[in-house]
Tab-separated table of C-alpha atoms and ligand atoms in Angstrom:
chain	number	residue	atom	x	y	z
A	145	UNK	CA	0.000	0.000	0.000
A	146	UNK	CA	1.242	3.510	-0.714
A	147	UNK	CA	0.898	6.662	1.359
A	148	UNK	CA	1.390	10.307	0.420
A	149	UNK	CA	2.758	12.650	3.058
A	150	UNK	CA	2.092	16.298	2.209
A	151	UNK	CA	4.581	18.637	3.884
A	152	UNK	CA	8.103	17.423	4.581
A	153	UNK	CA	8.889	19.383	7.712
A	154	UNK	CA	9.630	17.806	11.019
A	155	UNK	CA	6.355	15.878	11.494
A	156	UNK	CA	6.053	15.011	7.792
A	157	UNK	CA	9.520	13.488	7.443
A	158	UNK	CA	9.232	11.549	10.706
A	159	UNK	CA	5.788	10.234	9.747
A	160	UNK	CA	7.012	9.309	6.262
A	161	UNK	CA	9.992	7.401	7.628
A	162	UNK	CA	7.917	5.588	10.228
A	163	UNK	CA	5.450	4.425	7.567
A	164	UNK	CA	8.372	3.336	5.365
A	165	UNK	CA	9.710	1.431	8.377
A	166	UNK	CA	6.288	-0.202	8.763
A	167	UNK	CA	6.615	-1.474	5.205
A	168	UNK	CA	4.555	1.038	3.190
A	169	UNK	CA	5.613	2.744	-0.033
A	170	UNK	CA	5.843	6.400	0.908
A	171	UNK	CA	6.011	9.590	-1.133
A	172	UNK	CA	6.851	12.903	0.538
A	173	UNK	CA	5.360	15.891	-1.297
A	174	UNK	CA	6.537	19.442	-0.743
A	175	UNK	CA	6.154	22.654	-2.718
A	176	UNK	CA	9.706	23.617	-1.771
A	177	UNK	CA	11.843	22.111	-4.560
A	178	UNK	CA	15.091	22.681	-2.694
A	179	UNK	CA	13.810	20.710	0.267
A	180	UNK	CA	12.691	17.910	-2.059
A	181	UNK	CA	16.108	17.890	-3.708
A	182	UNK	CA	17.932	17.832	-0.362
A	183	UNK	CA	15.808	14.992	1.014
A	184	UNK	CA	16.127	13.046	-2.257
A	185	UNK	CA	19.906	13.298	-1.858
A	186	UNK	CA	19.536	11.706	1.561
A	187	UNK	CA	20.104	14.844	3.627
A	188	UNK	CA	17.780	15.851	6.450
A	189	UNK	CA	16.835	19.513	6.723
A	190	UNK	CA	16.818	19.403	10.549
A	191	UNK	CA	18.603	17.519	13.310
A	192	UNK	CA	16.800	14.568	14.903
A	193	UNK	CA	18.513	11.461	16.294
A	194	UNK	CA	17.898	8.222	14.419
A	195	UNK	CA	16.215	9.637	11.326
A	196	UNK	CA	19.320	9.786	9.125
A	197	UNK	CA	19.805	6.013	9.233
A	198	UNK	CA	16.173	5.400	8.318
A	199	UNK	CA	16.351	7.908	5.472
A	200	UNK	CA	19.483	6.259	4.043
A	201	UNK	CA	17.991	2.815	4.408
A	202	UNK	CA	14.569	3.528	2.877
A	203	UNK	CA	15.884	5.701	0.051
A	204	UNK	CA	18.260	2.882	-0.886
A	205	UNK	CA	15.420	0.338	-0.704
A	206	UNK	CA	13.231	2.608	-2.866
A	207	UNK	CA	10.561	2.613	-0.152
A	208	UNK	CA	10.533	6.390	0.139
A	209	UNK	CA	10.802	9.175	-2.418
A	210	UNK	CA	10.265	12.918	-2.450
A	211	UNK	CA	8.595	15.040	-5.098
A	212	UNK	CA	7.150	18.473	-5.758
A	213	UNK	CA	4.806	17.201	-8.515
A	214	UNK	CA	1.563	17.611	-6.581
A	215	UNK	CA	-1.008	16.544	-9.152
A	216	UNK	CA	0.697	13.306	-10.036
A	217	UNK	CA	1.465	12.416	-6.415
A	218	UNK	CA	-2.136	13.067	-5.331
A	219	UNK	CA	-3.516	10.943	-8.165
A	220	UNK	CA	-1.149	8.051	-7.471
A	221	UNK	CA	-2.144	7.702	-3.800
A	222	UNK	CA	-5.411	7.034	-1.973
A	223	UNK	CA	-4.228	7.900	1.528
A	224	UNK	CA	-2.997	11.482	1.914
A	225	UNK	CA	-1.517	12.684	5.218
A	226	UNK	CA	-1.448	16.456	5.764
A	227	UNK	CA	1.647	17.436	7.747
A	228	UNK	CA	1.929	21.099	6.811
A	229	UNK	CA	2.655	23.811	9.364
A	230	UNK	CA	-0.021	25.733	11.269
A	231	UNK	CA	1.973	28.660	12.663
A	232	UNK	CA	0.543	31.162	15.141
A	233	UNK	CA	-1.220	34.160	13.678
A	234	UNK	CA	-0.759	37.561	15.311
A	235	UNK	CA	-3.799	37.025	17.565
A	236	UNK	CA	-2.576	33.571	18.652
A	237	UNK	CA	-4.940	31.642	16.382
A	238	UNK	CA	-3.518	28.909	14.138
A	239	UNK	CA	-2.876	30.122	10.607
A	240	UNK	CA	-4.537	27.656	8.221
A	241	UNK	CA	-3.208	29.111	4.982
A	242	UNK	CA	-1.058	26.058	4.180
A	243	UNK	CA	-3.883	23.639	4.994
A	244	UNK	CA	-6.171	25.595	2.701
A	245	UNK	CA	-3.656	25.714	-0.151
A	246	UNK	CA	-3.197	21.945	0.065
A	247	UNK	CA	-6.978	21.408	0.231
A	248	UNK	CA	-7.408	23.351	-3.001
A	249	UNK	CA	-4.634	21.389	-4.657
A	250	UNK	CA	-6.201	18.089	-3.585
A	251	UNK	CA	-9.664	19.157	-4.791
A	252	UNK	CA	-8.323	20.259	-8.164
A	253	UNK	CA	-6.089	17.222	-8.699
A	254	UNK	CA	-8.017	14.208	-7.369
A	255	UNK	CA	-9.644	11.927	-9.893
A	256	UNK	CA	-10.879	9.170	-7.556
A	257	UNK	CA	-11.706	8.446	-3.885
A	258	UNK	CA	-9.204	9.682	-1.252
A	259	UNK	CA	-8.851	9.532	2.517
A	260	UNK	CA	-7.304	12.796	3.662
A	261	UNK	CA	-5.771	12.563	7.122
A	262	UNK	CA	-4.926	15.684	9.132
A	263	UNK	CA	-1.809	15.170	11.264
A	264	UNK	CA	-1.035	18.855	11.717
A	265	UNK	CA	-2.353	20.409	14.938
A	266	UNK	CA	-5.429	22.336	13.840
A	267	UNK	CA	-8.267	24.290	15.473
A	268	UNK	CA	-11.526	22.559	16.339
A	269	UNK	CA	-13.739	22.043	13.255
A	270	UNK	CA	-10.828	22.274	10.800
A	271	UNK	CA	-11.777	18.853	9.428
A	272	UNK	CA	-15.123	20.353	8.376
A	273	UNK	CA	-13.476	23.382	6.840
A	274	UNK	CA	-11.021	21.145	5.018
A	275	UNK	CA	-13.920	19.059	3.676
A	276	UNK	CA	-15.607	22.223	2.378
A	277	UNK	CA	-12.391	23.594	0.819
A	278	UNK	CA	-11.693	20.350	-1.011
A	279	UNK	CA	-15.292	20.037	-2.251
A	280	UNK	CA	-15.305	23.669	-3.450
A	281	UNK	CA	-12.081	23.124	-5.415
A	282	UNK	CA	-13.336	19.985	-7.182
A	283	UNK	CA	-14.369	20.598	-10.795
A	284	UNK	CA	-17.055	17.913	-10.266
A	285	UNK	CA	-17.966	15.896	-7.123
A	286	UNK	CA	-15.694	12.964	-6.270
A	287	UNK	CA	-16.147	11.210	-2.906
A	288	UNK	CA	-13.516	11.524	-0.162
A	289	UNK	CA	-13.233	11.256	3.615
A	290	UNK	CA	-11.392	13.487	6.052
A	291	UNK	CA	-9.876	11.864	9.148
A	292	UNK	CA	-8.200	13.543	12.083
A	293	UNK	CA	-5.106	11.733	13.398
A	294	UNK	CA	-3.093	14.098	15.621
A	295	UNK	CA	0.613	13.588	16.186
A	296	UNK	CA	2.109	13.430	19.702
A	297	UNK	CA	5.814	12.955	19.004
A	298	UNK	CA	8.428	14.993	20.834
A	299	UNK	CA	11.412	16.558	19.156
A	300	UNK	CA	14.639	14.870	20.155
A	301	UNK	CA	12.874	11.525	20.633
A	302	UNK	CA	10.577	11.635	17.619
A	303	UNK	CA	11.444	8.226	16.247
A	304	UNK	CA	11.055	6.463	19.566
A	305	UNK	CA	7.732	8.258	20.195
A	306	UNK	CA	6.410	7.536	16.722
A	307	UNK	CA	7.359	3.848	16.826
A	308	UNK	CA	6.148	3.336	20.413
A	309	UNK	CA	3.219	5.722	20.835
A	310	UNK	CA	1.174	5.759	24.068
A	311	UNK	CA	-1.945	5.905	21.933
A	312	UNK	CA	-3.246	6.500	18.424
A	313	UNK	CA	-6.147	8.943	18.182
A	314	UNK	CA	-8.354	8.739	15.111
A	315	UNK	CA	-11.330	10.998	14.514
A	316	UNK	CA	-13.612	10.126	11.650
A	317	UNK	CA	-17.249	10.581	10.712
A	318	UNK	CA	-17.019	7.581	8.445
A	319	UNK	CA	-16.172	4.538	10.540
A	320	UNK	CA	-14.786	2.572	7.585
A	321	UNK	CA	-12.315	5.370	6.781
A	322	UNK	CA	-11.323	5.569	10.454
A	323	UNK	CA	-10.738	1.823	10.645
A	324	UNK	CA	-8.738	1.957	7.430
A	325	UNK	CA	-6.372	4.520	8.962
A	326	UNK	CA	-6.273	2.537	12.208
A	327	UNK	CA	-5.113	-0.522	10.254
A	328	UNK	CA	-1.986	1.371	9.105
A	329	UNK	CA	-0.791	1.361	12.714
A	330	UNK	CA	-1.672	-2.213	13.641
A	331	UNK	CA	1.979	-3.329	13.851
A	332	UNK	CA	2.725	-0.692	16.468
A	333	UNK	CA	0.571	-2.478	19.074
A	334	UNK	CA	-0.590	0.813	20.574
A	335	UNK	CA	-4.050	1.431	22.015
A	336	UNK	CA	-6.248	3.107	19.430
A	337	UNK	CA	-9.102	5.444	20.283
A	338	UNK	CA	-11.645	5.993	17.535
A	339	UNK	CA	-13.727	9.120	18.002
A	340	UNK	CA	-15.180	12.111	16.175
A	341	UNK	CA	-12.854	14.493	14.305
A	342	UNK	CA	-13.591	17.443	16.582
A	343	UNK	CA	-12.896	15.349	19.689
A	344	UNK	CA	-9.607	14.198	18.153
A	345	UNK	CA	-8.676	17.815	17.454
A	346	UNK	CA	-9.469	18.755	21.058
A	347	UNK	CA	-7.530	15.763	22.464
A	348	UNK	CA	-4.381	17.141	20.839
A	349	UNK	CA	-4.803	20.652	22.260
A	350	UNK	CA	-5.915	19.342	25.653
A	351	UNK	CA	-2.943	16.962	25.911
A	352	UNK	CA	-0.359	19.628	25.139
A	353	UNK	CA	-2.127	22.112	27.401
A	354	UNK	CA	-2.205	19.653	30.284
A	355	UNK	CA	1.494	18.825	29.932
A	356	UNK	CA	2.329	22.526	29.853
A	357	UNK	CA	0.116	22.979	32.931
A	358	UNK	CA	2.163	20.404	34.831
A	359	UNK	CA	5.363	22.218	33.865
A	360	UNK	CA	4.071	25.670	34.781
A	361	UNK	CA	2.778	24.272	38.070
A	362	UNK	CA	6.262	22.982	38.888
A	363	UNK	CA	7.827	26.224	37.662
A	364	UNK	CA	5.645	28.430	39.820
A	365	UNK	CA	6.107	26.139	42.810
A	366	UNK	CA	9.860	26.479	42.223
A	367	UNK	CA	9.573	30.204	42.948
A	368	UNK	CA	8.070	29.456	46.356
A	369	UNK	CA	10.536	26.634	47.035
A	370	UNK	CA	13.352	29.063	46.273
A	371	UNK	CA	12.050	31.386	48.985
A	372	UNK	CA	11.590	28.567	51.488
A	373	UNK	CA	14.923	26.861	50.733
A	374	UNK	CA	13.223	23.684	49.555
A	375	UNK	CA	14.387	21.643	46.590
A	376	UNK	CA	11.518	21.644	44.058
A	377	UNK	CA	13.080	18.693	42.197
A	378	UNK	CA	12.716	16.569	45.319
A	379	UNK	CA	9.133	17.768	45.740
A	380	UNK	CA	8.409	16.641	42.141
A	381	UNK	CA	9.997	13.259	42.804
A	382	UNK	CA	7.881	12.809	45.918
A	383	UNK	CA	4.727	13.856	44.071
A	384	UNK	CA	5.507	11.692	41.064
A	385	UNK	CA	5.308	8.450	43.058
A	386	UNK	CA	1.570	9.018	43.260
A	387	UNK	CA	0.183	7.241	40.181
A	388	UNK	CA	-2.584	9.810	39.934
A	389	UNK	CA	0.067	12.506	39.439
A	390	UNK	CA	2.928	10.692	37.725
A	391	UNK	CA	6.566	11.811	37.531
A	392	UNK	CA	6.578	13.179	33.978
A	393	UNK	CA	6.548	16.832	32.946
A	394	UNK	CA	7.002	18.034	36.507
A	395	UNK	CA	10.594	19.158	36.096
A	396	UNK	CA	10.980	22.801	36.983
A	397	UNK	CA	13.183	24.903	34.738
A	398	UNK	CA	13.404	28.252	32.973
A	399	UNK	CA	10.221	27.471	31.066
A	400	UNK	CA	8.955	25.379	28.193
A	401	UNK	CA	9.647	26.253	24.560
A	402	UNK	CA	9.409	24.571	21.204
A	403	UNK	CA	7.059	24.594	18.279
A	404	UNK	CA	4.075	23.081	20.091
A	405	UNK	CA	3.355	24.068	23.685
A	406	UNK	CA	3.578	27.864	23.288
A	407	UNK	CA	1.717	27.842	19.962
A	408	UNK	CA	-0.980	25.333	20.930
A	409	UNK	CA	-1.745	27.059	24.218
A	410	UNK	CA	-2.166	30.377	22.460
A	411	UNK	CA	-4.385	28.693	19.878
A	412	UNK	CA	-6.607	27.029	22.508
A	413	UNK	CA	-6.911	30.306	24.419
A	414	UNK	CA	-7.948	31.962	21.176
A	415	UNK	CA	-10.524	29.240	20.478
A	416	UNK	CA	-11.944	29.693	24.000
A	417	UNK	CA	-12.107	33.466	23.548
A	418	UNK	CA	-14.047	33.053	20.325
A	419	UNK	CA	-16.547	30.966	22.294
A	420	UNK	CA	-16.703	33.607	25.071
A	421	UNK	CA	-15.347	31.009	27.492
A	422	UNK	CA	-12.424	31.626	29.836
A	423	UNK	CA	-9.701	29.058	30.334
A	424	UNK	CA	-8.265	30.863	33.335
A	425	UNK	CA	-5.910	28.050	34.360
A	426	UNK	CA	-4.374	27.986	30.891
A	427	UNK	CA	-4.003	31.780	30.912
A	428	UNK	CA	-1.871	31.399	34.027
A	429	UNK	CA	0.101	28.504	32.516
A	430	UNK	CA	1.082	30.877	29.728
A	431	UNK	CA	1.735	33.752	32.130
A	432	UNK	CA	4.029	31.690	34.383
A	433	UNK	CA	5.970	30.537	31.344
A	434	UNK	CA	6.306	34.050	29.983
A	435	UNK	CA	7.740	35.343	33.269
A	436	UNK	CA	9.885	32.397	34.393
A	437	UNK	CA	13.099	33.487	32.650
A	438	UNK	CA	12.937	37.000	34.017
A	439	UNK	CA	12.011	35.811	37.519
A	440	UNK	CA	15.123	33.654	37.853
A	441	UNK	CA	17.455	35.943	35.927
A	442	UNK	CA	16.659	38.714	38.385
A	443	UNK	CA	17.512	36.427	41.299
A	444	UNK	CA	20.759	35.327	39.676
A	445	UNK	CA	21.587	38.875	38.673
A	446	UNK	CA	21.493	39.908	42.328
A	447	UNK	CA	23.777	36.987	43.210
A	448	UNK	CA	26.534	38.227	40.929
A	449	UNK	CA	25.999	41.927	41.502
A	450	UNK	CA	24.360	42.724	38.160
A	451	UNK	CA	24.969	41.511	34.620
A	452	UNK	CA	26.190	44.832	33.199
A	453	UNK	CA	29.691	44.435	31.798
A	454	UNK	CA	29.840	40.778	32.851
A	455	UNK	CA	30.665	38.011	30.417
A	456	UNK	CA	28.057	35.242	30.518
A	457	UNK	CA	28.129	31.864	28.757
A	458	UNK	CA	24.874	30.329	27.557
A	459	UNK	CA	25.026	26.545	27.566
A	460	UNK	CA	22.429	25.101	25.214
A	461	UNK	CA	20.611	27.228	22.681
A	462	UNK	CA	17.950	24.816	21.411
A	463	UNK	CA	14.613	24.667	23.277
A	464	UNK	CA	15.542	21.189	24.546
A	465	UNK	CA	18.429	18.749	23.995
A	466	UNK	CA	18.822	16.565	20.890
A	467	UNK	CA	17.280	19.045	18.505
A	468	UNK	CA	18.521	22.114	16.638
A	469	UNK	CA	15.116	23.777	16.958
A	470	UNK	CA	15.220	27.302	18.353
A	471	UNK	CA	11.523	28.028	18.163
A	472	UNK	CA	10.423	29.722	21.402
A	473	UNK	CA	13.671	28.551	23.033
A	474	UNK	CA	14.023	29.994	26.565
A	475	UNK	CA	17.708	30.637	25.742
A	476	UNK	CA	16.616	33.402	23.370
A	477	UNK	CA	14.691	35.166	26.145
A	478	UNK	CA	17.749	34.778	28.388
A	479	UNK	CA	20.028	36.280	25.727
A	480	UNK	CA	17.613	39.160	25.121
A	481	UNK	CA	17.564	39.922	28.845
A	482	UNK	CA	21.340	39.727	29.163
A	483	UNK	CA	21.993	41.976	26.181
A	484	UNK	CA	19.432	44.473	27.501
A	485	UNK	CA	21.519	44.527	30.703
A	486	UNK	CA	24.674	45.104	28.611
A	487	UNK	CA	26.253	41.748	29.409
A	488	UNK	CA	28.699	40.178	26.929
A	489	UNK	CA	27.119	36.935	25.793
A	490	UNK	CA	28.936	33.789	24.626
A	491	UNK	CA	26.944	30.814	23.398
A	492	UNK	CA	27.606	27.110	23.104
A	493	UNK	CA	25.359	24.417	21.636
A	494	UNK	CA	26.434	21.051	20.195
A	495	UNK	CA	24.086	21.401	17.214
A	496	UNK	CA	21.892	24.528	17.133
A	497	UNK	CA	23.155	27.668	15.425
A	498	UNK	CA	22.919	31.210	16.730
A	499	UNK	CA	20.534	33.319	14.584
A	500	UNK	CA	22.219	36.003	12.468
A	501	UNK	CA	20.233	38.754	14.215
A	502	UNK	CA	21.891	37.853	17.537
A	503	UNK	CA	25.313	37.631	15.937
A	504	UNK	CA	24.928	41.165	14.701
A	505	UNK	CA	23.845	42.186	18.210
A	506	UNK	CA	27.324	41.133	19.377
A	507	UNK	CA	26.517	37.648	20.708
A	508	UNK	CA	29.185	35.087	19.787
A	509	UNK	CA	28.842	31.346	19.371
A	510	UNK	CA	31.898	29.222	20.186
A	511	UNK	CA	32.400	25.705	18.955
A	512	UNK	CA	34.166	24.388	22.057
A	513	UNK	CA	32.739	24.526	25.550
A	514	UNK	CA	36.045	25.647	27.074
A	515	UNK	CA	36.182	28.614	24.686
A	516	UNK	CA	32.566	29.518	25.456
A	517	UNK	CA	33.183	29.726	29.205
A	518	UNK	CA	36.644	31.328	28.909
A	519	UNK	CA	36.783	34.561	30.905
A	520	UNK	CA	33.132	34.256	31.939
A	521	UNK	CA	31.641	35.514	35.178
A	522	UNK	CA	28.859	32.924	34.999
A	523	UNK	CA	27.425	30.162	32.829
A	524	UNK	CA	23.670	29.779	32.428
A	525	UNK	CA	22.465	26.371	31.307
A	526	UNK	CA	19.372	26.661	29.124
A	527	UNK	CA	19.064	23.149	27.653
A	528	UNK	CA	20.333	19.986	29.269
A	529	UNK	CA	22.516	18.437	26.575
A	530	UNK	CA	24.566	15.475	27.851
A	531	UNK	CA	27.748	17.323	26.920
A	532	UNK	CA	27.112	19.654	29.890
A	533	UNK	CA	26.207	16.913	32.355
A	534	UNK	CA	29.320	14.982	31.355
A	535	UNK	CA	31.651	17.985	31.023
A	536	UNK	CA	34.945	17.973	32.880
A	537	UNK	CA	33.986	20.763	35.261
A	538	UNK	CA	37.298	20.414	37.082
A	539	UNK	CA	39.225	21.299	33.953
A	540	UNK	CA	36.732	23.978	32.905
A	541	UNK	CA	37.252	25.680	36.265
A	542	UNK	CA	40.514	27.186	34.998
A	543	UNK	CA	38.721	28.883	32.106
A	544	UNK	CA	36.129	30.815	34.118
A	545	UNK	CA	36.846	34.260	35.541
A	546	UNK	CA	34.244	33.742	38.305
A	547	UNK	CA	32.888	30.306	39.149
A	548	UNK	CA	29.125	30.878	38.926
A	549	UNK	CA	26.814	28.245	37.477
A	550	UNK	CA	23.133	29.031	36.965
A	551	UNK	CA	21.430	25.793	36.067
A	552	UNK	CA	18.177	26.584	34.253
A	553	UNK	CA	17.315	22.885	34.008
A	554	UNK	CA	18.289	21.594	37.446
A	555	UNK	CA	20.362	18.732	36.076
A	556	UNK	CA	23.952	19.505	36.997
A	557	UNK	CA	25.502	17.907	40.073
A	558	UNK	CA	25.288	20.650	42.678
A	559	UNK	CA	27.376	18.781	45.263
A	560	UNK	CA	30.243	18.035	42.879
A	561	UNK	CA	30.257	21.550	41.450
A	562	UNK	CA	30.250	23.040	44.945
A	563	UNK	CA	33.144	20.781	45.958
A	564	UNK	CA	35.010	22.076	42.922
A	565	UNK	CA	34.528	25.620	44.143
A	566	UNK	CA	31.660	26.721	41.915
A	567	UNK	CA	28.747	28.704	43.271
A	568	UNK	CA	25.748	26.758	42.007
A	569	UNK	CA	22.177	28.040	41.695
A	570	UNK	CA	19.300	26.257	40.052
A	571	UNK	CA	15.567	26.783	39.690
A	572	UNK	CA	13.983	26.425	43.136
A	573	UNK	CA	16.827	24.057	43.699
A	574	UNK	CA	18.104	24.649	47.207
A	575	UNK	CA	20.630	22.217	48.638
A	576	UNK	CA	18.779	19.264	50.180
A	577	UNK	CA	17.694	20.263	53.647
B	877	UDX	C1	5.561	18.445	22.770
B	877	UDX	C2	4.694	17.261	23.231
B	877	UDX	O1	5.382	16.553	24.281
B	877	UDX	C3	4.373	16.349	22.076
B	877	UDX	O2	3.493	15.308	22.503
B	877	UDX	C4	3.708	17.182	20.985
B	877	UDX	O3	3.354	16.415	19.885
B	877	UDX	C5	4.623	18.315	20.560
B	877	UDX	O4	4.929	19.118	21.708
B	877	UDX	P1	8.133	18.839	22.207
B	877	UDX	O5	7.759	20.286	22.222
B	877	UDX	O6	8.913	18.327	21.043
B	877	UDX	O7	6.823	17.922	22.337
B	877	UDX	O8	9.034	18.510	23.493
B	877	UDX	P2	8.728	18.185	25.032
B	877	UDX	O9	9.628	17.093	25.444
B	877	UDX	O10	7.298	18.008	25.291
B	877	UDX	O11	9.236	19.517	25.756
B	877	UDX	C6	8.603	20.772	25.560
B	877	UDX	C7	9.239	21.817	26.470
B	877	UDX	O12	8.912	21.552	27.823
B	877	UDX	C8	10.767	21.849	26.404
B	877	UDX	O13	11.193	23.196	26.400
B	877	UDX	C9	11.204	21.150	27.680
B	877	UDX	O14	12.460	21.571	28.137
B	877	UDX	C10	10.087	21.575	28.625
B	877	UDX	N1	9.895	20.668	29.759
B	877	UDX	C11	9.485	19.393	29.557
B	877	UDX	C12	10.078	21.137	31.064
B	877	UDX	O15	10.441	22.305	31.265
B	877	UDX	N2	9.856	20.289	32.101
B	877	UDX	C13	9.441	19.007	31.935
B	877	UDX	O16	9.248	18.310	32.949
B	877	UDX	C14	9.259	18.545	30.622
């Protein structure tokens, strides 16, 4: 069986490779010819562990190919997965322009029955709008079904998440179409929940919002723990033993980032506003996240007597480890704050690249960790790459001007660093008491 994946960004490429791995013939369609060319040459356009091997393997086996020939690709496939982006509009709502453009292309090109599956995260009722857009674009009526099948994979562990999902959510008005899509996943042995398309759309927003709520809860609690000299990480561990709470997504830090949580929360708040309904908890989740960087930077700033004129190293630029994605990365808010305080900023990240706009603002990225911390008054860890956990902090000690470590992810070994002479501060991360 063959599958067409429309949109070869992060979700599209991962989905395409997972279906190739499951034994399907997969075509990745993208309007961007350069992207198609790059992927056809076996090069990924983003960093994600494990995907390169699968791309090499399935290109060589002829199980995956990439094209920009939309009409032909749409006609050759019955199952079409939509994986195009839904960026935030200025008012926080999801911008459906790419979904609409693809809908028109499908309507104009299709010459027989299709199942169109929405994987992109989309506002409630998008499946109905998509149905209308496709039907309007058809020169004459041809039957099709629209199915909602949201994606839950995390950057940095996308392959693992996609091959071992906690659940598959399928929303379909036509049960046969829903079961057809369910059958694509049968070898994954994951629980499958068949529901309506609007419920499936809401499950995606609700899941991301709930995870972000757990994080913001821990982050706000960290502020109080900081005052009371309690270690918030230990509080999370103690809470996590309760099965009703669970240990995941309770790690306090300088805030969540990435392409999903910030965008999806804004989108759900916008949807609620349109319905004249307040999601007050979610408003606060957003608010805590927006203020977390500044809250802790101000505390740390006092500890080192102000950032002005100080040289500060940023460890980890990406919004989380094992990705080069900078979207909504807390590191960027940290850098903005530091430059506004006239600090000299040095950056290190094993993979992610400093945006040109920050380079021209005087921020420098160094390839080696020892160069990044050289002459620094403090290092602020923004994403917990293993290279920082496993760094030789004893050797690095000689590079620093002042031995201050501000751990924005609470993962470095406070005791060891303190023994080495560093002054360590985390996020609500007092020494165990
Ligand atoms: C998220 C969802 O987890 C995934 O299901 C969805 O499909 C896309 O959005 P992603 O953004 O890739 O995935 O990464 P995730 O691991 O969820 O982390 C998001 C942010 O939360 C990161 O900035 C991370 O550092 C932060 N985080 C996560 C915390 O601050 N504390 C935690 O305990 C967990």
